[in-house]
Amino acid sequence: MKLVYFAWVRERIGLSEETVAPPPGTETIADLVRWLKTRDEGYEAAFENEAIVRAAIDHHHVKPDAAITGAREIAFFPPMTGG
Amino acid sequence: MTPIIRIQREDFDLSAEIAALTAGRSDIGAVVSFSGLCRDEGGRLKALELEHYPGMAEAEIARVAEEATRRWPLLGLVAIHRHGLVAPGEQIVLVIAASAHRRAAFEAAEFLMDYLKTRAPFWKREHLLDGTIGGWVEAKDADDRAAQRWE
């Protein structure tokens, strides 16, 4: 699946997008974050405070318990500051 | 009524947008516009960098605009948000709501801005006058509270 990152989440991870194959049993956004944090210290820094980082599946805001099955693009980003 | 939504690097012309929205119409009795400008933050700021999530930014503003048209009897709705570098004094965002009477237009414009600030995927980073790139602007609780009062 394709992951995309924005603002300081992107900077901490060091990538704006990537394609990943999470291990079996990765069913929700929270599972995905848990797995990403094991990959290296950049991910760990990005998700240091998991409650702050927001997620979107296929351009829709979702909560951590959202199922990721069938997702084409999952995004992680800080709280929005536009306007 | 289909809301007009644009995400663009270029500046926009408030008068031209209102003229386009109201051209040839005689049913519109109220046009409310809000434009957000870049502040200099006490002279510290050289520019604001606006990052956005292409695709989702348009989709999310469209969902918020759709919600506004369900809540109020609107005759026109425009939302324009810039991305890239914006200097102090320049415009960042524009919302226009048109209706037969003023209350719907005022409320819809405010609703759209409150939701746009808290739901549209844009992030601001400060570029400082001394040439350094400052931090990412933190989201404000006050903006969340402003959006929550519509629920």
XYZ file of N, CA and C in Angstrom:
702
model
N 0.830 -1.200 0.000
C 0.000 0.000 0.000
C 0.863 1.248 0.000
N 0.281 2.332 -0.523
C 1.036 3.574 -0.622
C 0.802 4.435 0.623
N 1.907 4.907 1.195
C 1.813 5.813 2.343
C 2.346 7.172 1.927
N 1.703 8.236 2.365
C 2.188 9.593 2.092
C 2.258 10.367 3.402
N 3.245 11.255 3.486
C 3.485 11.996 4.730
C 3.577 13.490 4.445
N 3.136 14.310 5.401
C 3.164 15.755 5.205
C 3.739 16.494 6.418
N 4.242 17.717 6.122
C 4.755 18.660 7.131
C 5.814 17.969 8.013
N 5.733 18.145 9.366
C 6.845 17.604 10.167
C 6.851 16.085 10.249
N 5.747 15.445 9.953
C 5.747 13.969 9.894
C 6.652 13.535 8.731
N 6.500 14.207 7.585
C 7.334 13.940 6.406
C 8.814 14.192 6.719
N 9.079 15.310 7.406
C 10.478 15.648 7.701
C 11.127 14.645 8.645
N 10.372 14.209 9.656
C 10.964 13.275 10.627
C 11.220 11.909 9.997
N 10.293 11.477 9.121
C 10.470 10.179 8.471
C 11.507 10.281 7.353
N 11.589 11.470 6.745
C 12.592 11.671 5.701
C 12.119 11.253 4.322
N 10.807 11.027 4.177
C 10.218 10.619 2.903
C 8.879 11.322 2.737
N 8.515 11.628 1.471
C 7.170 12.175 1.269
C 6.194 11.065 0.909
N 6.707 9.966 0.334
C 5.828 8.821 0.085
C 6.633 7.549 -0.086
N 5.970 6.421 0.109
C 6.618 5.127 -0.064
C 5.545 4.046 -0.193
N 5.974 2.890 -0.733
C 5.066 1.754 -0.808
C 5.556 0.711 0.185
N 4.654 0.242 1.027
C 5.057 -0.703 2.080
C 4.184 -1.963 2.043
N 4.717 -3.022 2.624
C 3.962 -4.270 2.774
C 3.991 -4.632 4.254
N 3.017 -4.134 5.025
C 3.005 -4.427 6.464
C 2.772 -5.920 6.714
N 3.226 -6.426 7.848
C 3.067 -7.856 8.145
C 1.592 -8.232 8.344
N 1.268 -9.543 8.159
C -0.108 -9.994 8.403
C -0.545 -9.598 9.813
N -1.816 -9.276 9.950
C -2.312 -8.882 11.268
C -2.352 -7.371 11.432
N -1.810 -6.639 10.435
C -1.864 -5.172 10.475
C -3.212 -4.759 9.891
N -4.169 -4.530 10.777
C -5.546 -4.343 10.298
C -6.084 -2.926 10.412
N -5.524 -2.160 11.341
C -6.041 -0.798 11.547
C -4.917 0.227 11.410
N -5.304 1.505 11.397
C -4.324 2.595 11.393
C -3.390 2.458 12.598
N -3.952 2.146 13.771
C -3.132 2.009 14.987
C -2.119 0.870 14.838
N -2.547 -0.256 14.221
C -1.619 -1.386 13.971
C -0.482 -0.932 13.050
N -0.869 -0.174 12.012
C 0.112 0.283 11.020
C 1.148 1.192 11.683
N 0.682 2.102 12.540
C 1.587 3.012 13.249
C 2.539 2.217 14.141
N 1.983 1.201 14.835
C 2.790 0.368 15.732
C 3.917 -0.307 14.945
N 3.586 -0.796 13.754
C 4.588 -1.459 12.919
C 5.605 -0.447 12.364
N 5.125 0.696 11.892
C 6.027 1.708 11.331
C 7.075 2.135 12.363
N 6.647 2.239 13.635
C 7.559 2.702 14.684
C 8.712 1.735 14.927
N 8.535 0.482 14.503
C 9.621 -0.499 14.693
C 10.654 -0.388 13.572
N 10.359 0.405 12.521
C 11.225 0.384 11.349
C 12.532 1.157 11.551
N 12.458 2.403 12.041
C 13.688 3.108 12.447
C 13.341 4.322 13.300
N 14.380 5.027 13.722
C 14.136 6.115 14.698
C 13.372 7.290 14.086
N 13.421 7.442 12.753
C 12.670 8.512 12.108
C 11.173 8.327 12.299
N 10.726 7.085 12.078
C 9.295 6.782 12.280
C 8.930 6.937 13.753
N 9.848 6.477 14.609
C 9.592 6.568 16.046
C 9.425 8.038 16.465
N 10.271 8.914 15.877
C 10.182 10.349 16.191
C 8.874 10.934 15.645
N 8.512 10.509 14.445
C 7.293 11.037 13.823
C 6.053 10.674 14.641
N 6.046 9.444 15.167
C 4.870 8.966 15.910
C 5.117 8.944 17.426
N 6.073 9.773 17.857
C 6.424 9.853 19.279
C 5.169 10.110 20.121
N 4.355 11.070 19.667
C 3.086 11.342 20.332
C 1.972 10.953 19.362
N 1.579 9.677 19.433
C 0.634 9.130 18.442
C -0.685 9.866 18.406
N -1.087 10.400 19.575
C -2.399 11.051 19.649
C -2.440 12.312 18.788
N -1.277 12.894 18.507
C -1.240 14.148 17.732
C -1.339 13.887 16.235
N -0.692 12.807 15.769
C -0.620 12.569 14.326
C -1.984 12.135 13.786
N -2.422 12.800 12.714
C -3.705 12.491 12.089
C -3.492 11.544 10.913
N -4.561 10.824 10.554
C -4.469 9.894 9.432
C -5.638 10.100 8.480
N -5.392 9.796 7.211
C -6.463 9.814 6.213
C -6.320 8.580 5.338
N -7.453 7.975 5.004
C -7.466 6.857 4.059
C -8.181 7.328 2.801
N -7.486 7.226 1.677
C -8.052 7.655 0.391
C -8.746 9.015 0.493
N -8.005 9.976 1.081
C -8.438 11.388 1.146
C -9.567 11.658 2.141
N -9.869 10.707 3.047
C -10.864 10.940 4.093
C -10.193 10.838 5.468
N -10.480 11.812 6.341
C -9.972 11.732 7.710
C -10.489 10.460 8.377
N -9.615 9.771 9.130
C -10.053 8.576 9.871
C -9.451 8.567 11.272
N -10.063 7.762 12.160
C -9.572 7.572 13.524
C -8.590 6.386 13.537
N -7.815 6.272 14.641
C -6.827 5.186 14.714
C -7.423 3.782 14.582
N -8.696 3.601 14.929
C -9.281 2.254 14.861
C -9.836 1.926 13.465
N -9.637 2.823 12.501
C -10.152 2.579 11.144
C -9.430 1.402 10.484
N -10.201 0.544 9.793
C -9.617 -0.601 9.085
C -8.892 -0.121 7.837
N -7.722 -0.705 7.560
C -6.942 -0.270 6.399
C -7.107 -1.206 5.202
N -7.906 -2.265 5.354
C -8.123 -3.216 4.262
C -8.657 -2.491 3.026
N -8.012 -2.710 1.894
C -8.485 -2.126 0.646
C -8.063 -0.690 0.418
N -7.324 -0.111 1.378
C -6.889 1.287 1.225
C -5.893 1.402 0.073
N -6.083 2.416 -0.769
C -5.109 2.668 -1.838
C -4.002 3.591 -1.342
N -4.397 4.623 -0.578
C -3.401 5.590 -0.112
C -3.714 6.008 1.322
N -2.723 5.823 2.188
C -2.896 6.226 3.585
C -1.934 7.374 3.872
N -2.472 8.446 4.462
C -1.663 9.632 4.739
C -1.535 9.847 6.238
N -0.362 10.330 6.659
C -0.140 10.731 8.055
C 0.350 12.171 8.051
N -0.207 12.985 8.957
C 0.169 14.403 8.993
C -0.168 15.019 10.353
N 0.437 16.195 10.644
C 0.117 16.889 11.900
C -1.266 17.531 11.805
N -1.802 18.023 12.943
C -3.063 18.773 12.888
C -2.946 19.917 11.874
N -4.040 20.174 11.173
C -4.024 21.142 10.087
C -3.913 22.580 10.609
N -3.211 23.423 9.849
C -3.051 24.833 10.249
C -3.259 25.779 9.062
N -4.168 25.400 8.165
C -4.428 26.273 7.014
C -5.368 27.411 7.374
N -5.884 28.041 6.355
C -6.842 29.115 6.548
C -6.164 30.449 6.750
N -26.715 24.546 -7.111
C -25.568 25.437 -6.925
C -24.318 24.606 -6.630
N -23.354 24.724 -7.519
C -22.106 23.981 -7.316
C -21.040 24.912 -6.737
N -20.531 24.610 -5.559
C -19.483 25.462 -4.979
C -18.247 25.513 -5.890
N -17.596 26.665 -5.909
C -16.349 26.827 -6.669
C -15.194 26.671 -5.686
N -14.327 25.699 -5.950
C -13.215 25.425 -5.040
C -11.915 25.419 -5.830
N -10.968 26.203 -5.389
C -9.681 26.227 -6.085
C -8.529 26.232 -5.082
N -7.538 25.407 -5.359
C -6.290 25.402 -4.604
C -5.246 25.861 -5.603
N -4.582 26.965 -5.323
C -3.671 27.508 -6.326
C -2.495 28.223 -5.686
N -1.416 28.330 -6.467
C -0.234 29.042 -6.003
C -0.444 30.552 -6.153
N -1.134 30.943 -7.241
C -1.292 32.349 -7.597
C -2.220 33.085 -6.625
N -2.086 34.395 -6.629
C -2.974 35.262 -5.863
C -4.355 35.251 -6.521
N -5.341 35.807 -5.819
C -6.693 35.887 -6.372
C -7.198 37.318 -6.211
N -8.250 37.652 -6.976
C -8.821 38.995 -6.975
C -10.236 38.925 -6.403
N -10.393 39.433 -5.194
C -11.667 39.371 -4.486
C -12.810 39.961 -5.310
N -12.586 41.163 -5.878
C -13.649 41.827 -6.648
C -14.045 41.003 -7.865
N -13.041 40.462 -8.535
C -13.318 39.667 -9.737
C -14.106 38.408 -9.389
N -13.784 37.802 -8.240
C -14.491 36.581 -7.829
C -15.951 36.892 -7.494
N -16.186 38.029 -6.821
C -17.563 38.408 -6.485
C -18.332 38.752 -7.767
N -17.668 39.482 -8.669
C -18.316 39.863 -9.933
C -18.718 38.624 -10.727
N -17.829 37.613 -10.755
C -18.118 36.380 -11.499
C -19.294 35.633 -10.868
N -19.343 35.679 -9.534
C -20.392 34.945 -8.814
C -21.764 35.586 -9.004
N -21.791 36.916 -9.110
C -23.074 37.632 -9.136
C -23.498 38.072 -10.541
N -22.622 37.867 -11.543
C -22.921 38.329 -12.908
C -24.244 37.758 -13.409
N -25.122 38.631 -13.886
C -26.378 38.205 -14.484
C -27.404 37.687 -13.496
N -27.143 37.845 -12.190
C -28.078 37.316 -11.183
C -28.884 38.463 -10.586
N -30.152 38.214 -10.330
C -30.938 39.226 -9.621
C -31.607 38.626 -8.391
N -31.272 37.363 -8.098
C -31.858 36.701 -6.924
C -30.977 36.847 -5.676
N -29.717 37.235 -5.870
C -28.795 37.337 -4.736
C -28.994 38.673 -4.021
N -29.211 38.602 -2.703
C -29.394 39.823 -1.935
C -28.272 40.090 -0.962
N -27.400 39.075 -0.762
C -26.325 39.221 0.218
C -25.084 38.471 -0.251
N -23.951 39.157 -0.201
C -22.664 38.513 -0.499
C -21.742 38.808 0.677
N -21.287 37.752 1.341
C -20.333 37.916 2.439
C -19.021 37.293 2.012
N -17.931 38.058 2.179
C -16.621 37.493 1.836
C -15.681 37.609 3.027
N -14.794 36.623 3.131
C -13.721 36.679 4.111
C -12.426 36.410 3.365
N -11.426 37.280 3.578
C -10.101 36.943 3.060
C -9.112 36.952 4.209
N -8.283 35.922 4.230
C -7.254 35.785 5.261
C -5.921 36.206 4.676
N -5.195 37.063 5.416
C -3.916 37.577 4.941
C -2.772 37.037 5.787
N -1.581 37.067 5.216
C -0.378 36.673 5.961
C 0.084 37.853 6.817
N 0.228 37.626 8.141
C 0.751 38.678 9.036
C 2.278 38.644 9.039
N 2.894 39.757 9.489
C 4.371 39.748 9.585
C 4.855 39.285 10.959
N 3.906 38.995 11.873
C 4.235 38.508 13.221
C 5.257 39.412 13.901
N 4.919 40.696 13.984
C 5.785 41.650 14.671
C 7.072 41.938 13.911
N 7.050 41.725 12.597
C 8.222 42.029 11.783
C 9.231 40.886 11.685
N 8.906 39.721 12.265
C 9.840 38.568 12.244
C 9.821 37.820 10.920
N 8.650 37.894 10.250
C 8.385 36.927 9.187
C 8.732 37.436 7.786
N 9.448 36.608 7.018
C 9.705 36.938 5.618
C 8.594 36.356 4.748
N 8.135 35.160 5.107
C 7.064 34.516 4.336
C 6.487 33.350 5.123
N 5.301 32.931 4.733
C 4.733 31.690 5.239
C 4.781 30.685 4.098
N 5.216 29.473 4.425
C 5.191 28.402 3.441
C 3.951 27.558 3.726
N 3.124 27.392 2.716
C 1.893 26.616 2.878
C 2.017 25.306 2.125
N 2.070 24.219 2.903
C 2.106 22.889 2.287
C 0.679 22.349 2.266
N 0.344 21.568 1.252
C -0.996 20.971 1.242
C -0.929 19.548 0.693
N -2.020 18.847 0.868
C -2.143 17.461 0.390
C -2.978 17.516 -0.892
N -2.321 17.523 -2.059
C -3.067 17.634 -3.318
C -4.090 16.512 -3.438
N -5.251 16.829 -3.898
C -6.304 15.818 -4.005
C -7.194 15.837 -2.789
N -6.599 15.595 -1.609
C -7.432 15.611 -0.402
C -7.868 17.034 -0.057
N -7.012 18.026 -0.305
C -7.382 19.411 0.039
C -8.656 19.810 -0.709
N -8.702 19.546 -2.009
C -9.889 19.861 -2.812
C -11.095 19.054 -2.320
N -10.868 17.759 -2.069
C -11.961 16.869 -1.663
C -12.545 17.292 -0.318
N -11.674 17.653 0.619
C -12.137 18.002 1.961
C -12.897 19.328 1.940
N -12.378 20.316 1.204
C -13.098 21.596 1.115
C -14.433 21.383 0.414
N -14.468 20.513 -0.589
C -15.729 20.216 -1.284
C -16.741 19.605 -0.317
N -16.284 18.714 0.578
C -17.199 18.096 1.547
C -17.750 19.152 2.516
N -16.869 20.069 2.958
C -17.308 21.120 3.881
C -18.276 22.075 3.176
N -17.977 22.404 1.914
C -18.843 23.300 1.139
C -20.211 22.654 0.912
N -20.203 21.355 0.651
C -21.445 20.598 0.459
C -22.307 20.648 1.720
N -21.642 20.497 2.860
C -22.338 20.573 4.151
C -22.953 21.971 4.344
N -22.215 23.008 3.942
C -22.728 24.387 4.068
C -23.973 24.575 3.199
N -23.973 23.999 1.993
C -25.139 24.167 1.116
C -26.347 23.395 1.643
N -26.089 22.343 2.456
C -27.212 21.626 3.078
C -27.802 22.434 4.233
N -26.946 23.181 4.940
C -27.405 23.889 6.143
C -28.058 25.234 5.847
N -27.614 25.912 4.779
C -28.131 27.256 4.493
C -28.601 27.346 3.035
N -29.602 28.199 2.782
C -30.101 28.361 1.405
C -29.180 29.278 0.586
N -28.067 28.712 0.141
C -27.052 29.527 -0.527
C -27.293 29.606 -2.031
N -26.919 30.749 -2.597
C -27.035 30.941 -4.053
C -25.654 30.957 -4.703
N -24.623 30.942 -3.899
C -23.262 30.892 -4.433
C -22.273 30.655 -3.308
N -21.196 29.935 -3.630
C -20.188 29.629 -2.609
C -18.834 29.478 -3.308
N -17.833 30.174 -2.772
C -16.479 30.118 -3.347
C -15.489 29.887 -2.207
N -14.536 28.984 -2.422
C -13.435 28.815 -1.467
C -12.144 28.698 -2.271
N -11.223 29.611 -2.015
C -9.922 29.585 -2.698
C -8.836 29.571 -1.632
N -7.895 28.648 -1.731
C -6.793 28.571 -0.764
C -5.489 28.485 -1.535
N -4.533 29.336 -1.152
C -3.233 29.317 -1.837
C -2.275 28.328 -1.186
N -1.283 27.897 -1.956
C -0.189 27.115 -1.401
C 1.129 27.703 -1.879
N 2.238 27.220 -1.337
C 3.538 27.783 -1.679
C 3.912 28.904 -0.718
N 4.802 29.807 -1.165
C 5.276 30.879 -0.291
C 4.390 32.108 -0.415
N 3.949 32.624 0.727
C 3.095 33.813 0.761
C 3.765 34.834 1.679
N 3.968 36.053 1.183
C 4.666 37.095 1.955
C 3.669 37.866 2.827
N 4.153 38.482 3.919
C 3.278 39.298 4.765
C 2.533 40.346 3.934
N 1.256 40.495 4.219
C 0.423 41.436 3.468
C -0.310 40.780 2.321
N 0.174 39.608 1.890
C -0.492 38.912 0.786
C -1.677 38.085 1.280
N -2.544 37.760 0.350
C -3.736 36.970 0.678
C -3.418 35.473 0.710
N -4.078 34.753 1.618
C -3.891 33.298 1.731
C -5.163 32.555 1.322
N -6.285 33.037 1.822
C -7.519 32.268 1.663
C -8.695 33.214 1.409
N -9.660 32.723 0.633
C -10.856 33.506 0.345
C -12.090 32.614 0.443
N -13.099 33.126 1.143
C -14.393 32.450 1.186
C -15.458 33.481 0.813
N -16.347 33.130 -0.096
C -17.482 33.999 -0.440
C -18.751 33.166 -0.339
N -19.737 33.705 0.364
C -21.048 33.048 0.435
C -22.105 34.037 -0.032
N -22.994 33.591 -0.914
C -24.061 34.449 -1.426
C -25.409 33.799 -1.156
N -26.378 34.631 -0.764
C -27.722 34.122 -0.497
C -28.727 35.253 -0.695
N -29.998 34.951 -0.534
C -31.028 35.981 -0.690
C -30.948 36.987 0.463
N -30.653 36.470 1.667
C -30.620 37.327 2.854
C -29.294 37.182 3.593
N -28.941 38.213 4.375
C -27.574 38.279 4.895
C -27.211 37.213 5.922
N -28.165 36.803 6.768
C -27.779 35.899 7.860
C -27.192 34.584 7.350
N -27.849 34.017 6.344
C -27.349 32.749 5.793
C -25.944 32.924 5.230
N -25.710 34.064 4.564
C -24.394 34.298 3.955
C -23.323 34.483 5.027
N -23.628 35.276 6.065
C -22.673 35.462 7.176
C -22.348 34.122 7.827
N -23.393 33.374 8.179
C -23.169 32.119 8.914
C -22.433 31.089 8.069
N -22.803 30.982 6.800
C -22.155 29.994 5.927
C -20.675 30.325 5.735
N -20.362 31.617 5.594
C -18.956 32.013 5.405
C -18.150 31.665 6.654
N -18.733 31.906 7.831
C -18.020 31.619 9.064
C -17.856 30.108 9.286
N -18.909 29.374 8.995
C -18.863 27.910 9.079
C -17.760 27.345 8.171
N -17.747 27.839 6.938
C -16.772 27.350 5.961
C -15.341 27.623 6.445
N -15.096 28.816 6.974
C -13.750 29.141 7.460
C -13.375 28.293 8.676
N -14.324 28.131 9.630
C -14.018 27.342 10.825
C -13.659 25.901 10.453
N -14.409 25.324 9.521
C -14.146 23.944 9.127
C -12.918 23.827 8.243
N -12.734 24.844 7.386
C -11.563 24.827 6.510
C -10.267 24.843 7.339
N -10.262 25.645 8.399
C -9.050 25.749 9.234
C -8.735 24.457 9.965
N -9.754 23.695 10.326
C -9.518 22.520 11.160
C -9.557 21.202 10.389
N -10.102 21.194 9.161
C -10.244 19.928 8.422
C -9.488 19.870 7.094
N -9.254 21.033 6.470
C -8.569 21.008 5.172
C -7.074 20.770 5.401
N -6.486 19.819 4.662
C -5.088 19.457 4.913
C -4.081 20.469 4.351
N -3.854 21.513 5.149
C -2.834 22.536 4.863
C -1.998 22.710 6.118
N -0.720 22.987 5.924
C 0.173 23.238 7.058
C 1.034 24.444 6.744
N 1.270 25.276 7.801
C 2.045 26.503 7.627
C 3.400 26.377 8.313
N 4.418 26.860 7.616
C 5.748 26.928 8.233
C 6.301 28.333 8.053
N 6.959 28.839 9.093
C 7.466 30.204 9.041
C 8.854 30.264 8.410
N 9.023 31.219 7.478
C 10.350 31.562 6.965
C 10.673 32.931 7.559
N 11.789 33.044 8.283
C 12.076 34.261 9.037
C 12.949 35.235 8.248
N 12.882 36.502 8.657
C 13.616 37.566 7.965
C 15.125 37.340 7.996
N 15.619 36.679 9.059
C 17.068 36.455 9.159
C 17.540 35.309 8.247
N 16.632 34.788 7.416
C 17.032 33.782 6.428
C 16.836 32.349 6.900
N 16.516 32.162 8.188
C 16.319 30.798 8.678
C 14.872 30.348 8.442
N 14.716 29.027 8.417
C 13.369 28.468 8.319
C 12.929 28.120 9.730
N 11.855 28.755 10.158
C 11.364 28.549 11.518
C 10.572 27.265 11.632
N 9.754 27.183 12.684
C 9.011 25.960 12.946
C 7.690 25.908 12.205
N 7.075 24.727 12.274
C 5.715 24.563 11.757
C 4.764 25.231 12.736
N 3.797 25.942 12.213
C 2.811 26.608 13.051
C 1.960 25.541 13.743
N 1.761 25.696 15.059
C 0.961 24.715 15.796
C -0.531 24.991 15.683
N -1.294 23.934 15.607
C -2.750 24.067 15.546
C -3.248 24.676 16.860
N -4.288 25.506 16.755
C -4.817 26.184 17.944
C -6.084 25.497 18.452
N -6.161 25.330 19.780
C -7.375 24.775 20.387
C -8.581 25.659 20.073
N -8.329 26.984 20.006
C -9.428 27.927 19.749
C -10.085 27.642 18.397
N -9.280 27.208 17.422
C -9.844 26.876 16.101
C -10.715 25.629 16.191
N -10.274 24.643 16.988
C -11.075 23.427 17.174
C -12.396 23.755 17.852
N -12.311 24.626 18.884
C -13.540 25.001 19.593
C -14.491 25.753 18.666
N -13.925 26.612 17.801
C -14.761 27.378 16.865
C -15.505 26.430 15.926
N -14.830 25.376 15.491
C -15.463 24.414 14.587
C -16.509 23.580 15.325
N -16.213 23.249 16.590
C -17.123 22.376 17.357
C -18.476 23.017 17.631
N -18.502 24.363 17.674
C -19.781 24.998 18.029
C -20.837 24.811 16.944
N -20.451 24.340 15.749
C -21.424 24.102 14.680
C -22.044 22.718 14.773
N -21.529 21.885 15.702
C -21.995 20.492 15.756
C -23.268 20.353 16.570
